Amino acid sequence: MSTKNATVEYGLLVKSAKQLVQIVNGGQKSLTSSGQGQGYIEKLGNDSEVRQWLGCNKVEKVIDASNKVVMPGLVDGHTHAVWAGDRVHEFAMKLAGATYLDVHKAGGGIHFTVRHVAEASEDQLFNDLRIYLLKMLQAGTTLVEVKTGYGLKWESELKMLRVIERAIRDESIAIDISVTYCAAHAVPIGMTAEEATVNIIEEQIPELQRLRLAGEIHVDNIDVFCEVGVFDVNQTIRILKAGIEIGLKMGASLNSTSMSHLEEISDEGIEAMSQSNTVAVLLPTTAYILRLQPPPARKMIKAGVAVALGSDFNPNAHCFAMPIVMHLACIQLKLTMQESLVAATLNAAASLSRSDVSGSLEEGKYGDILVLDAPRWEHLIFQLGSHHHVIEYVIKRGRVVHQSSRLS
C-alpha cells in the first residue's frame, strides 16, 4: 500500500500486514475518484504485487505491519466540539435522579453552554477545540463532523464558525472536518421558536452564504433540533429548505443526506429514511449517558437504512473515542462488530457526503489509515478503553500523524 507525494517519490509503504480491512461492499456506498495528487492511495495488494508495481521507485517511509492490522481511519459523524463551560455538575445531578427539565430549571443544559460560549474569546474556544481534535485523532478518527449550535444568535454562531475555520486551516491539526451550521439547536432566551426561525432564515443564512461565497468560512451541512418545545416540524422544514437552497445538506423529509439521534423514530420515519436513502447517524453515548431508550438500530438495518455512528462529543457527553462508541453500539444497539465497523467508517463518511474519498481503503481514495498492534481488527472494539494501546499508527493522507508509545 502506498501513497504518492508531490515530489513524485512515493511517500509511504505499509507492508506485510497480517490483515487488510478495506470496508468495501460492491461499491454500494463508495465512489472511485481519480486519485491524482498527494495523500491518495496509489496501490493495494499483497507484498509481491506492490513490490513489482513499485519497481525501482523510491519510498520515503516504510512501515512493517507484520502481525498487525491495516484498516481505514475512523469517521465521527456527529459532534458539538466547540464549547465552553464545565457541566460535570449536571452529570452528578442526573445520577441523583434529576431530569433534563430539572437541570434546565437549575440553569444548566444547552443555555448554560450558550452563555459560556458568548463570554469566551475566539482564542479560548480554538485552543480547546484544537486539543479535542488532536485527542480524536489519537483515538483513530481521521474525519469528523463539527456542529455549531451553542451560539444560537448570529454573533456567537459566527464566532464558532470562525473557530472551526481556524482548525480547518491549521496544518498542525491533521484531521478533516465537515462543518454543520446548527443555530436551530435551541430557542434563544427571549425569543419564540417562530421568531428564531425567521431570524435564522432571513438574517443568519443570508449572511452565512455571503461569507461562504467570500471564502471566509466553510459550511457543508445544516441541522435543526426538531423536538416538542424546541422547533416543530413546519419550522424545521422551513429552516432546512433555506439551507438546502444555498447548497447545504441534511434532513430525510427533504430527501437529503443524514439524520441523527433517532431515539424516538417511528416505523413510518424508518420507512421514509429507507425510501430516501438517508443515512441514520446513531449516537450510543447519548442513550447511555442520558439513560434513554436506544434507537431501533436493528429495525433500521432490516428496513435497508444505512446506519452510521457518531460520538456526539459535547459538554454533556464527553467521549472523544470512536472505538468506545463502536463498543457501545454493539452492546446497546445490538450491532454486530462488522456492522459497527462499517457504521464508523464508510457509512459515517457517506452521511457527510465524503465516501468518495474517505471511509474505506481503495485505490484513488485518501490514505487515511490505522495500523493496529493486534492480530485481528475486532480488538479495536473488543478491548474497551484500550484503543490507545491497540492503535499503533494513525496515518492521514499518507503521512504518519500519530504513533503510540509502545509498552515494553
XYZ file of C-alpha atoms in Angstrom:
408
model
C 0.000 0.000 0.000
C 1.485 3.328 -0.934
C 0.701 6.994 -1.273
C 2.329 9.456 -3.607
C 3.598 12.845 -2.549
C 4.113 15.999 -4.538
C 7.772 15.168 -5.381
C 6.668 12.062 -7.330
C 8.636 9.920 -4.892
C 6.251 7.614 -3.037
C 5.605 8.878 0.475
C 4.626 5.756 2.385
C 4.653 1.992 2.029
C 2.823 -0.160 4.588
C 3.875 -3.772 4.052
C 3.387 -7.319 5.308
C 0.118 -6.732 7.154
C -1.474 -9.818 8.657
C -4.925 -8.412 7.900
C -6.064 -5.734 5.443
C -9.535 -4.345 6.119
C -10.899 -2.362 3.169
C -14.611 -1.848 4.084
C -15.735 -2.438 0.502
C -19.263 -3.662 -0.283
C -19.537 -3.762 -4.034
C -19.088 -0.001 -4.214
C -22.616 0.485 -2.842
C -21.683 3.390 -0.583
C -18.399 4.276 -2.180
C -17.310 6.121 -5.312
C -13.931 5.868 -7.039
C -12.012 9.095 -7.522
C -9.112 9.645 -9.920
C -6.632 9.600 -7.055
C -4.307 12.117 -8.624
C -2.417 14.110 -6.028
C -0.692 13.953 -2.699
C -2.075 11.733 0.038
C -4.136 9.309 -2.067
C -3.815 5.531 -2.115
C -1.997 4.545 -5.297
C -1.803 0.767 -4.924
C -3.323 -2.006 -2.819
C -2.214 -5.628 -2.996
C -0.057 -8.324 -1.483
C 3.624 -7.629 -0.928
C 4.826 -9.224 -4.169
C 2.299 -7.294 -6.261
C 3.229 -3.968 -4.669
C 6.978 -4.658 -4.997
C 6.526 -5.390 -8.693
C 4.389 -2.270 -9.132
C 6.962 -0.102 -7.338
C 9.825 -1.335 -9.456
C 12.881 0.855 -8.844
C 10.912 3.790 -7.460
C 11.870 5.081 -4.044
C 9.731 5.236 -0.905
C 10.232 7.896 1.722
C 8.928 5.860 4.693
C 8.189 2.152 5.206
C 6.036 0.701 7.988
C 6.419 -3.018 8.644
C 2.927 -4.203 9.617
C 3.889 -7.837 10.207
C 1.379 -9.475 12.571
C -0.634 -6.249 12.550
C -3.884 -4.971 11.031
C -4.214 -2.239 8.406
C -7.653 -0.598 8.233
C -9.289 2.735 7.333
C -9.261 5.716 9.661
C -12.479 6.147 11.634
C -15.170 8.721 10.838
C -17.140 10.511 13.571
C -20.471 11.530 12.086
C -21.803 13.842 14.819
C -20.108 16.149 17.341
C -20.577 19.506 19.075
C -16.865 20.061 19.626
C -16.830 23.862 20.048
C -17.982 24.802 23.522
C -17.072 26.414 26.828
C -18.180 25.847 30.402
C -17.804 22.717 32.545
C -21.030 20.733 33.000
C -19.756 17.859 35.115
C -22.092 19.009 37.902
C -25.021 18.105 35.665
C -23.797 14.512 35.474
C -23.891 14.360 39.259
C -27.424 15.810 39.225
C -28.604 13.201 36.733
C -27.055 10.381 38.745
C -29.073 11.669 41.686
C -32.269 11.416 39.633
C -32.622 14.871 38.073
C -34.439 15.001 34.739
C -33.425 17.114 31.760
C -36.101 19.641 32.801
C -34.740 19.703 36.355
C -31.274 20.505 35.021
C -32.704 23.188 32.750
C -34.609 24.835 35.629
C -31.388 24.857 37.660
C -29.695 26.928 34.960
C -27.976 24.055 33.176
C -28.350 22.387 29.798
C -27.761 23.936 26.398
C -28.309 27.505 27.582
C -25.559 27.103 30.213
C -23.140 26.365 27.362
C -24.611 29.101 25.155
C -23.906 31.634 27.885
C -20.309 30.466 28.343
C -19.639 30.405 24.581
C -20.897 34.004 24.333
C -18.486 35.004 27.108
C -15.495 33.032 25.768
C -12.910 34.509 23.425
C -12.314 33.059 19.988
C -8.789 32.090 21.067
C -10.087 30.205 24.100
C -12.597 28.270 22.002
C -9.974 27.497 19.356
C -7.368 26.300 21.842
C -9.884 23.938 23.423
C -11.111 22.683 20.034
C -7.550 22.006 18.923
C -6.955 19.769 21.938
C -10.244 17.927 21.404
C -9.457 17.279 17.736
C -5.961 16.001 18.492
C -7.409 13.615 21.087
C -9.891 12.355 18.496
C -7.054 11.837 16.030
C -5.069 9.820 18.576
C -8.169 7.638 19.051
C -8.230 6.867 15.323
C -10.621 9.480 13.900
C -9.425 10.984 10.616
C -12.682 12.703 9.568
C -15.103 14.407 11.967
C -18.311 16.386 11.695
C -18.351 19.512 13.905
C -21.540 21.492 14.553
C -22.180 24.996 15.743
C -25.297 25.396 17.893
C -24.035 26.825 21.168
C -24.288 30.301 19.732
C -27.913 30.451 18.560
C -27.639 34.171 17.847
C -25.557 35.190 14.861
C -22.676 36.861 16.689
C -21.892 33.711 18.663
C -22.678 31.351 15.779
C -20.231 33.282 13.608
C -17.604 33.090 16.365
C -17.993 29.303 16.396
C -17.757 29.119 12.597
C -14.562 31.193 12.644
C -13.089 28.900 15.300
C -13.855 25.837 13.163
C -12.385 27.580 10.121
C -9.148 28.187 12.031
C -8.981 24.486 12.807
C -9.540 23.585 9.145
C -6.683 25.866 8.083
C -4.283 24.858 10.870
C -1.773 22.416 9.380
C -0.907 21.070 12.846
C -4.426 19.610 13.124
C -4.289 16.658 10.729
C -7.974 15.784 10.721
C -10.609 16.543 8.088
C -13.640 18.496 9.312
C -17.155 18.565 7.887
C -18.899 21.701 9.193
C -22.573 21.809 10.189
C -24.445 25.039 10.854
C -26.853 24.356 13.734
C -28.184 27.666 15.017
C -31.542 25.881 15.423
C -30.150 23.796 18.294
C -32.372 25.556 20.848
C -34.621 28.598 21.054
C -32.653 31.642 22.268
C -33.762 33.119 25.580
C -36.145 35.999 24.940
C -37.355 34.669 21.579
C -40.138 32.351 20.477
C -39.399 29.396 18.210
C -41.106 31.223 15.352
C -39.053 34.366 15.926
C -35.881 32.273 15.990
C -36.939 30.528 12.777
C -37.469 33.830 10.978
C -34.157 35.162 12.308
C -32.265 32.125 11.028
C -33.916 32.160 7.593
C -33.979 35.903 6.927
C -30.831 37.106 8.692
C -28.379 34.338 9.588
C -28.462 32.134 6.499
C -28.026 35.030 4.014
C -25.022 36.282 5.996
C -23.630 32.764 6.228
C -23.899 32.417 2.453
C -22.180 35.762 1.903
C -19.200 34.612 3.997
C -19.123 31.219 2.260
C -19.008 32.828 -1.159
C -16.266 35.164 0.047
C -14.212 32.148 1.095
C -14.091 33.244 4.733
C -15.804 30.149 6.163
C -16.647 26.596 5.135
C -20.085 25.160 5.873
C -21.206 21.815 4.447
C -24.416 20.902 6.271
C -27.389 22.334 8.145
C -29.098 20.753 11.157
C -32.184 21.503 13.260
C -33.245 20.147 16.659
C -36.817 19.111 15.868
C -38.422 18.407 19.247
C -41.516 19.303 21.257
C -40.836 22.669 22.892
C -37.969 23.484 20.522
C -38.577 23.641 16.740
C -41.683 21.982 15.307
C -41.848 20.068 12.028
C -43.003 23.053 9.976
C -40.253 25.304 11.332
C -37.677 22.561 10.847
C -38.619 22.082 7.197
C -38.518 25.823 6.513
C -35.037 26.151 8.035
C -33.699 23.087 6.222
C -35.113 24.276 2.901
C -33.417 27.638 3.362
C -30.135 25.844 3.959
C -30.562 23.449 1.071
C -31.269 26.376 -1.260
C -27.712 27.618 -0.662
C -26.233 24.131 -1.126
C -26.154 22.739 2.405
C -27.183 19.136 3.153
C -29.421 17.421 5.742
C -32.916 16.119 6.556
C -34.711 12.928 5.436
C -38.026 14.643 4.781
C -36.209 16.724 2.185
C -34.546 13.686 0.586
C -31.129 14.722 1.825
C -28.097 13.045 3.352
C -28.439 12.083 7.020
C -30.367 12.315 10.277
C -29.058 11.925 13.831
C -30.191 10.764 17.292
C -33.429 8.984 16.239
C -34.112 7.513 19.688
C -37.850 8.111 19.160
C -38.144 7.424 15.432
C -41.393 5.810 14.283
C -41.844 2.916 11.867
C -43.070 5.471 9.322
C -39.920 7.500 9.872
C -37.743 4.439 9.283
C -39.589 3.703 6.057
C -39.146 7.309 4.916
C -35.415 7.108 5.582
C -35.188 3.852 3.690
C -37.025 5.254 0.688
C -34.920 8.442 0.626
C -31.563 6.646 1.091
C -30.882 8.777 4.145
C -28.111 7.625 6.487
C -29.103 7.175 10.144
C -26.340 8.587 12.377
C -26.800 6.878 15.743
C -25.263 8.114 18.995
C -24.830 5.349 21.591
C -23.148 7.674 24.081
C -26.274 9.843 24.283
C -28.572 6.940 25.081
C -26.024 5.642 27.581
C -25.377 8.893 29.457
C -28.981 10.111 29.455
C -30.378 6.624 30.147
C -32.593 6.829 27.090
C -34.187 4.036 25.135
C -31.608 3.253 22.399
C -32.660 3.905 18.803
C -34.044 0.828 16.984
C -30.884 0.076 15.025
C -31.792 -3.499 14.136
C -35.173 -2.411 12.801
C -33.445 0.256 10.689
C -30.943 -2.207 9.281
C -33.725 -4.690 8.467
C -35.573 -1.905 6.610
C -32.497 -1.185 4.497
C -31.401 2.034 6.212
C -27.647 2.648 6.198
C -26.548 3.085 9.825
C -23.617 5.295 10.808
C -22.146 6.223 14.188
C -21.126 9.439 15.897
C -19.633 10.199 19.304
C -21.953 13.169 19.958
C -18.965 14.693 21.756
C -20.269 17.740 23.653
C -20.103 19.180 27.193
C -22.851 16.742 28.220
C -21.372 13.619 26.554
C -17.625 13.760 26.991
C -16.413 10.993 24.668
C -13.705 11.537 22.039
C -13.104 7.917 21.097
C -14.951 6.189 18.275
C -13.684 2.734 19.377
C -15.693 3.196 22.594
C -18.697 4.335 20.549
C -18.338 1.205 18.396
C -18.252 -0.991 21.505
C -21.373 0.705 22.919
C -23.106 0.258 19.555
C -22.538 -3.479 19.751
C -23.856 -3.736 23.310
C -26.636 -1.135 23.340
C -27.789 -1.063 19.734
C -27.128 -4.767 19.123
C -24.943 -4.139 16.088
C -22.511 -6.848 15.089
C -18.842 -5.883 15.141
C -18.861 -5.864 11.333
C -21.870 -3.525 11.276
C -20.245 -1.277 13.860
C -17.060 -1.107 11.790
C -18.911 -0.112 8.620
C -21.004 2.393 10.617
C -17.847 4.090 11.920
C -16.101 4.226 8.555
C -17.851 4.038 5.189
C -21.407 4.835 6.305
C -20.287 7.704 8.528
C -18.342 9.115 5.570
C -21.470 8.707 3.404
C -23.508 10.633 5.992
C -21.142 13.565 5.375
C -21.066 13.109 1.581
C -17.372 12.194 1.849
C -17.477 8.487 0.926
C -15.874 9.242 -2.438
C -12.571 9.946 -0.657
C -12.947 8.577 2.903
C -14.269 5.592 4.822
C -12.569 2.699 3.037
C -9.193 1.657 1.687
C -9.409 1.776 -2.099
C -7.076 2.944 -4.795
C -7.859 6.593 -5.502
C -9.163 7.414 -2.023
C -7.335 9.269 0.749
C -4.583 7.370 2.514
C -6.354 7.610 5.897
C -5.115 4.509 7.661
C -4.849 2.891 11.084
C -2.234 0.264 11.863
C -3.360 -1.865 14.792
C -0.991 -3.775 17.045
C -3.393 -6.701 17.161
C -3.924 -9.973 15.288
C -7.477 -9.029 14.214
C -9.336 -5.755 13.684
C -12.043 -6.776 16.162
C -9.655 -5.989 19.023
C -10.229 -2.274 18.356
C -13.827 -2.780 19.517
C -13.326 -5.661 21.932
C -10.612 -4.074 24.085
C -12.857 -1.491 25.741
C -10.895 1.635 26.657
C -7.589 0.210 25.372
C -7.641 1.765 21.913
C -4.539 3.861 22.667
C -2.604 0.613 23.013
C -4.293 -1.130 20.077
C -3.742 1.751 17.603
C -0.028 1.929 16.807
C -0.131 4.365 13.859
C -2.622 6.937 12.655
C -1.918 7.935 9.054
C -3.632 10.924 7.446
C -3.387 11.295 3.665
C -0.304 9.129 3.608
C 1.504 10.898 6.444
C 2.061 9.439 9.919
C 0.392 11.907 12.283
C 0.394 9.818 15.455
C 2.456 6.910 16.725
C 1.656 5.403 20.088
C 4.269 4.745 22.756
C 4.807 1.012 22.956
C 4.775 -0.732 26.326
C 7.893 -2.793 26.966
